[in-house]
Amino acid sequence: QVQLVESGGGLVQAGGSLRLSCAASGRTFSSYSMGWFRQAPGKERELVAAISWSGSSTYYADSVKGRFTISRDNTKNTVYLQMNSLKPEDTAVYYCAAAPFSPVVTTTPIKYHYWGQGTQVTVSS
């Protein structure tokens, strides 16, 4: 099966930047759209950004538009989330996820069948 391994989380001050990476292994990573989700304590999991297999189409939650950028490198089987101008409200566990056989960008949670382990992002004021 597909395994997703995340890295890049940590502690950063408000206004700072982090880049999250998610490396896929186990299968050929083609025809999969990818997404980044986050979940803060006491809140439901939220789709932050998504990208089509080709990388030509993207989606962003209103709360992160203009600050976050999702990208992918299919040669490296890796998806990235560049996070700029971070705010304390961005503090959460961030998860990458893959939607097999969904090459176009999708905002439908049930299509994401593979998940990473999650990485903590903490933004201090």
mmCIF file with all atom_site columns, C-alpha atoms in Angstrom:
data_model
loop_
_atom_site.group_PDB
_atom_site.id
_atom_site.type_symbol
_atom_site.label_atom_id
_atom_site.label_alt_id
_atom_site.label_comp_id
_atom_site.label_asym_id
_atom_site.label_entity_id
_atom_site.label_seq_id
_atom_site.pdbx_PDB_ins_code
_atom_site.Cartn_x
_atom_site.Cartn_y
_atom_site.Cartn_z
_atom_site.occupancy
_atom_site.B_iso_or_equiv
_atom_site.pdbx_formal_charge
_atom_site.auth_seq_id
_atom_site.auth_comp_id
_atom_site.auth_asym_id
_atom_site.auth_atom_id
_atom_site.pdbx_PDB_model_num
ATOM 1   C CA . GLN A 1 1   ? 0.000   0.000  0.000   1.00 0.00 ? 1   GLN A CA 1
ATOM 2   C CA . VAL A 1 2   ? 0.962   3.643  -0.271  1.00 0.00 ? 2   VAL A CA 1
ATOM 3   C CA . GLN A 1 3   ? 2.811   5.162  2.670   1.00 0.00 ? 3   GLN A CA 1
ATOM 4   C CA . LEU A 1 4   ? 2.991   8.901  3.263   1.00 0.00 ? 4   LEU A CA 1
ATOM 5   C CA . VAL A 1 5   ? 5.744   10.332 5.457   1.00 0.00 ? 5   VAL A CA 1
ATOM 6   C CA . GLU A 1 6   ? 5.640   13.974 6.514   1.00 0.00 ? 6   GLU A CA 1
ATOM 7   C CA . SER A 1 7   ? 8.378   16.292 7.685   1.00 0.00 ? 7   SER A CA 1
ATOM 8   C CA . GLY A 1 8   ? 8.966   19.986 8.295   1.00 0.00 ? 8   GLY A CA 1
ATOM 9   C CA . GLY A 1 9   ? 6.682   20.697 11.218  1.00 0.00 ? 9   GLY A CA 1
ATOM 10  C CA . GLY A 1 10  ? 7.820   22.525 14.315  1.00 0.00 ? 10  GLY A CA 1
ATOM 11  C CA . LEU A 1 11  ? 7.614   25.708 16.334  1.00 0.00 ? 11  LEU A CA 1
ATOM 12  C CA . VAL A 1 12  ? 7.672   29.094 14.638  1.00 0.00 ? 12  VAL A CA 1
ATOM 13  C CA . GLN A 1 13  ? 6.858   32.656 15.673  1.00 0.00 ? 13  GLN A CA 1
ATOM 14  C CA . ALA A 1 14  ? 3.913   34.516 14.197  1.00 0.00 ? 14  ALA A CA 1
ATOM 15  C CA . GLY A 1 15  ? 4.792   35.956 10.819  1.00 0.00 ? 15  GLY A CA 1
ATOM 16  C CA . GLY A 1 16  ? 7.322   33.243 10.120  1.00 0.00 ? 16  GLY A CA 1
ATOM 17  C CA . SER A 1 17  ? 7.360   30.478 7.533   1.00 0.00 ? 17  SER A CA 1
ATOM 18  C CA . LEU A 1 18  ? 7.531   26.701 7.360   1.00 0.00 ? 18  LEU A CA 1
ATOM 19  C CA . ARG A 1 19  ? 7.583   24.225 4.503   1.00 0.00 ? 19  ARG A CA 1
ATOM 20  C CA . LEU A 1 20  ? 5.965   20.851 5.018   1.00 0.00 ? 20  LEU A CA 1
ATOM 21  C CA . SER A 1 21  ? 6.957   17.889 2.864   1.00 0.00 ? 21  SER A CA 1
ATOM 22  C CA . CYS A 1 22  ? 5.151   14.610 2.279   1.00 0.00 ? 22  CYS A CA 1
ATOM 23  C CA . ALA A 1 23  ? 6.996   11.769 0.577   1.00 0.00 ? 23  ALA A CA 1
ATOM 24  C CA . ALA A 1 24  ? 5.075   8.832  -0.871  1.00 0.00 ? 24  ALA A CA 1
ATOM 25  C CA . SER A 1 25  ? 6.378   5.292  -1.227  1.00 0.00 ? 25  SER A CA 1
ATOM 26  C CA . GLY A 1 26  ? 5.121   1.784  -1.939  1.00 0.00 ? 26  GLY A CA 1
ATOM 27  C CA . ARG A 1 27  ? 3.457   2.380  -5.297  1.00 0.00 ? 27  ARG A CA 1
ATOM 28  C CA . THR A 1 28  ? 3.776   4.456  -8.413  1.00 0.00 ? 28  THR A CA 1
ATOM 29  C CA . PHE A 1 29  ? 2.332   7.818  -7.470  1.00 0.00 ? 29  PHE A CA 1
ATOM 30  C CA . SER A 1 30  ? 0.512   8.743  -10.637 1.00 0.00 ? 30  SER A CA 1
ATOM 31  C CA . SER A 1 31  ? -3.133  9.694  -11.142 1.00 0.00 ? 31  SER A CA 1
ATOM 32  C CA . TYR A 1 32  ? -3.400  10.673 -7.478  1.00 0.00 ? 32  TYR A CA 1
ATOM 33  C CA . SER A 1 33  ? -4.551  14.063 -6.353  1.00 0.00 ? 33  SER A CA 1
ATOM 34  C CA . MET A 1 34  ? -3.143  15.231 -3.023  1.00 0.00 ? 34  MET A CA 1
ATOM 35  C CA . GLY A 1 35  ? -4.361  17.339 -0.147  1.00 0.00 ? 35  GLY A CA 1
ATOM 36  C CA . TRP A 1 36  ? -3.241  18.852 3.130   1.00 0.00 ? 36  TRP A CA 1
ATOM 37  C CA . PHE A 1 37  ? -5.574  18.744 6.115   1.00 0.00 ? 37  PHE A CA 1
ATOM 38  C CA . ARG A 1 38  ? -5.203  20.142 9.607   1.00 0.00 ? 38  ARG A CA 1
ATOM 39  C CA . GLN A 1 39  ? -6.866  19.498 12.940  1.00 0.00 ? 39  GLN A CA 1
ATOM 40  C CA . ALA A 1 40  ? -6.639  21.675 16.030  1.00 0.00 ? 40  ALA A CA 1
ATOM 41  C CA . PRO A 1 41  ? -7.630  20.448 19.514  1.00 0.00 ? 41  PRO A CA 1
ATOM 42  C CA . GLY A 1 42  ? -11.393 20.333 19.901  1.00 0.00 ? 42  GLY A CA 1
ATOM 43  C CA . LYS A 1 43  ? -12.008 21.060 16.228  1.00 0.00 ? 43  LYS A CA 1
ATOM 44  C CA . GLU A 1 44  ? -12.866 18.960 13.198  1.00 0.00 ? 44  GLU A CA 1
ATOM 45  C CA . ARG A 1 45  ? -10.349 18.105 10.536  1.00 0.00 ? 45  ARG A CA 1
ATOM 46  C CA . GLU A 1 46  ? -10.218 20.785 7.847   1.00 0.00 ? 46  GLU A CA 1
ATOM 47  C CA . LEU A 1 47  ? -9.037  20.669 4.247   1.00 0.00 ? 47  LEU A CA 1
ATOM 48  C CA . VAL A 1 48  ? -6.392  23.355 3.852   1.00 0.00 ? 48  VAL A CA 1
ATOM 49  C CA . ALA A 1 49  ? -5.182  22.863 0.284   1.00 0.00 ? 49  ALA A CA 1
ATOM 50  C CA . ALA A 1 50  ? -5.406  20.355 -2.551  1.00 0.00 ? 50  ALA A CA 1
ATOM 51  C CA . ILE A 1 51  ? -3.644  19.799 -5.864  1.00 0.00 ? 51  ILE A CA 1
ATOM 52  C CA . SER A 1 52  ? -4.392  17.760 -8.975  1.00 0.00 ? 52  SER A CA 1
ATOM 53  C CA . TRP A 1 53  ? -2.083  15.001 -10.207 1.00 0.00 ? 53  TRP A CA 1
ATOM 54  C CA . SER A 1 54  ? -0.604  17.266 -12.883 1.00 0.00 ? 54  SER A CA 1
ATOM 55  C CA . GLY A 1 55  ? -0.287  20.187 -10.507 1.00 0.00 ? 55  GLY A CA 1
ATOM 56  C CA . SER A 1 56  ? -2.244  22.421 -12.856 1.00 0.00 ? 56  SER A CA 1
ATOM 57  C CA . SER A 1 57  ? -5.213  22.900 -10.520 1.00 0.00 ? 57  SER A CA 1
ATOM 58  C CA . THR A 1 58  ? -5.203  23.841 -6.841  1.00 0.00 ? 58  THR A CA 1
ATOM 59  C CA . TYR A 1 59  ? -7.647  24.584 -4.057  1.00 0.00 ? 59  TYR A CA 1
ATOM 60  C CA . TYR A 1 60  ? -7.163  26.650 -0.905  1.00 0.00 ? 60  TYR A CA 1
ATOM 61  C CA . ALA A 1 61  ? -9.333  27.246 2.112   1.00 0.00 ? 61  ALA A CA 1
ATOM 62  C CA . ASP A 1 62  ? -10.283 30.899 2.480   1.00 0.00 ? 62  ASP A CA 1
ATOM 63  C CA . SER A 1 63  ? -8.374  31.105 5.749   1.00 0.00 ? 63  SER A CA 1
ATOM 64  C CA . VAL A 1 64  ? -5.028  30.387 4.055   1.00 0.00 ? 64  VAL A CA 1
ATOM 65  C CA . LYS A 1 65  ? -5.390  31.964 0.609   1.00 0.00 ? 65  LYS A CA 1
ATOM 66  C CA . GLY A 1 66  ? -2.486  34.224 -0.197  1.00 0.00 ? 66  GLY A CA 1
ATOM 67  C CA . ARG A 1 67  ? -0.358  32.713 2.569   1.00 0.00 ? 67  ARG A CA 1
ATOM 68  C CA . PHE A 1 68  ? -0.046  28.995 1.770   1.00 0.00 ? 68  PHE A CA 1
ATOM 69  C CA . THR A 1 69  ? 1.082   27.349 -1.460  1.00 0.00 ? 69  THR A CA 1
ATOM 70  C CA . ILE A 1 70  ? 0.699   23.682 -2.337  1.00 0.00 ? 70  ILE A CA 1
ATOM 71  C CA . SER A 1 71  ? 2.939   22.067 -4.943  1.00 0.00 ? 71  SER A CA 1
ATOM 72  C CA . ARG A 1 72  ? 4.112   18.626 -6.003  1.00 0.00 ? 72  ARG A CA 1
ATOM 73  C CA . ASP A 1 73  ? 7.043   16.953 -7.681  1.00 0.00 ? 73  ASP A CA 1
ATOM 74  C CA . ASN A 1 74  ? 5.884   13.677 -9.188  1.00 0.00 ? 74  ASN A CA 1
ATOM 75  C CA . THR A 1 75  ? 9.450   12.708 -10.067 1.00 0.00 ? 75  THR A CA 1
ATOM 76  C CA . LYS A 1 76  ? 10.190  12.670 -6.334  1.00 0.00 ? 76  LYS A CA 1
ATOM 77  C CA . ASN A 1 77  ? 6.702   11.477 -5.330  1.00 0.00 ? 77  ASN A CA 1
ATOM 78  C CA . THR A 1 78  ? 6.545   14.413 -2.960  1.00 0.00 ? 78  THR A CA 1
ATOM 79  C CA . VAL A 1 79  ? 3.977   17.094 -2.176  1.00 0.00 ? 79  VAL A CA 1
ATOM 80  C CA . TYR A 1 80  ? 4.791   20.333 -0.364  1.00 0.00 ? 80  TYR A CA 1
ATOM 81  C CA . LEU A 1 81  ? 2.952   22.958 1.619   1.00 0.00 ? 81  LEU A CA 1
ATOM 82  C CA . GLN A 1 82  ? 4.739   26.291 1.851   1.00 0.00 ? 82  GLN A CA 1
ATOM 83  C CA . MET A 1 83  ? 3.285   28.281 4.743   1.00 0.00 ? 83  MET A CA 1
ATOM 84  C CA . ASN A 1 84  ? 4.065   31.988 4.999   1.00 0.00 ? 84  ASN A CA 1
ATOM 85  C CA . SER A 1 85  ? 2.828   34.733 7.316   1.00 0.00 ? 85  SER A CA 1
ATOM 86  C CA . LEU A 1 86  ? 1.873   32.151 9.898   1.00 0.00 ? 86  LEU A CA 1
ATOM 87  C CA . LYS A 1 87  ? -0.647  33.039 12.589  1.00 0.00 ? 87  LYS A CA 1
ATOM 88  C CA . PRO A 1 88  ? -1.290  31.455 16.004  1.00 0.00 ? 88  PRO A CA 1
ATOM 89  C CA . GLU A 1 89  ? -4.623  30.190 14.662  1.00 0.00 ? 89  GLU A CA 1
ATOM 90  C CA . ASP A 1 90  ? -2.677  28.034 12.189  1.00 0.00 ? 90  ASP A CA 1
ATOM 91  C CA . THR A 1 91  ? -1.515  25.871 15.091  1.00 0.00 ? 91  THR A CA 1
ATOM 92  C CA . ALA A 1 92  ? -2.657  22.304 14.424  1.00 0.00 ? 92  ALA A CA 1
ATOM 93  C CA . VAL A 1 93  ? -1.581  18.835 13.435  1.00 0.00 ? 93  VAL A CA 1
ATOM 94  C CA . TYR A 1 94  ? -1.154  18.811 9.667   1.00 0.00 ? 94  TYR A CA 1
ATOM 95  C CA . TYR A 1 95  ? -1.818  15.692 7.595   1.00 0.00 ? 95  TYR A CA 1
ATOM 96  C CA . CYS A 1 96  ? -1.129  14.965 3.956   1.00 0.00 ? 96  CYS A CA 1
ATOM 97  C CA . ALA A 1 97  ? -3.500  12.663 2.118   1.00 0.00 ? 97  ALA A CA 1
ATOM 98  C CA . ALA A 1 98  ? -3.802  11.019 -1.292  1.00 0.00 ? 98  ALA A CA 1
ATOM 99  C CA . ALA A 1 99  ? -6.906  10.444 -3.398  1.00 0.00 ? 99  ALA A CA 1
ATOM 100 C CA . PRO A 1 100 ? -6.264  7.505  -5.757  1.00 0.00 ? 100 PRO A CA 1
ATOM 101 C CA . PHE A 1 101 ? -7.873  7.507  -9.187  1.00 0.00 ? 101 PHE A CA 1
ATOM 102 C CA . SER A 1 102 ? -8.833  11.145 -8.701  1.00 0.00 ? 102 SER A CA 1
ATOM 103 C CA . PRO A 1 103 ? -6.418  13.026 -10.957 1.00 0.00 ? 103 PRO A CA 1
ATOM 104 C CA . VAL A 1 104 ? -8.364  16.273 -10.734 1.00 0.00 ? 104 VAL A CA 1
ATOM 105 C CA . VAL A 1 105 ? -8.367  18.354 -7.577  1.00 0.00 ? 105 VAL A CA 1
ATOM 106 C CA . THR A 1 106 ? -10.986 17.169 -5.103  1.00 0.00 ? 106 THR A CA 1
ATOM 107 C CA . THR A 1 107 ? -12.518 18.642 -1.966  1.00 0.00 ? 107 THR A CA 1
ATOM 108 C CA . THR A 1 108 ? -14.441 15.457 -1.171  1.00 0.00 ? 108 THR A CA 1
ATOM 109 C CA . PRO A 1 109 ? -12.943 13.960 2.021   1.00 0.00 ? 109 PRO A CA 1
ATOM 110 C CA . ILE A 1 110 ? -14.039 10.369 1.320   1.00 0.00 ? 110 ILE A CA 1
ATOM 111 C CA . LYS A 1 111 ? -11.876 10.298 -1.807  1.00 0.00 ? 111 LYS A CA 1
ATOM 112 C CA . TYR A 1 112 ? -8.715  10.622 0.295   1.00 0.00 ? 112 TYR A CA 1
ATOM 113 C CA . HIS A 1 113 ? -7.873  6.984  1.055   1.00 0.00 ? 113 HIS A CA 1
ATOM 114 C CA . TYR A 1 114 ? -4.258  7.313  2.230   1.00 0.00 ? 114 TYR A CA 1
ATOM 115 C CA . TRP A 1 115 ? -3.027  9.475  5.085   1.00 0.00 ? 115 TRP A CA 1
ATOM 116 C CA . GLY A 1 116 ? 0.255   10.500 6.611   1.00 0.00 ? 116 GLY A CA 1
ATOM 117 C CA . GLN A 1 117 ? 1.025   10.263 10.315  1.00 0.00 ? 117 GLN A CA 1
ATOM 118 C CA . GLY A 1 118 ? 0.589   13.976 10.921  1.00 0.00 ? 118 GLY A CA 1
ATOM 119 C CA . THR A 1 119 ? 3.099   16.625 11.924  1.00 0.00 ? 119 THR A CA 1
ATOM 120 C CA . GLN A 1 120 ? 2.654   19.281 14.601  1.00 0.00 ? 120 GLN A CA 1
ATOM 121 C CA . VAL A 1 121 ? 2.819   22.943 13.628  1.00 0.00 ? 121 VAL A CA 1
ATOM 122 C CA . THR A 1 122 ? 2.847   25.414 16.500  1.00 0.00 ? 122 THR A CA 1
ATOM 123 C CA . VAL A 1 123 ? 2.790   29.168 15.916  1.00 0.00 ? 123 VAL A CA 1
ATOM 124 C CA . SER A 1 124 ? 3.592   31.395 18.883  1.00 0.00 ? 124 SER A CA 1
ATOM 125 C CA . SER A 1 125 ? 2.728   35.067 19.257  1.00 0.00 ? 125 SER A CA 1
#
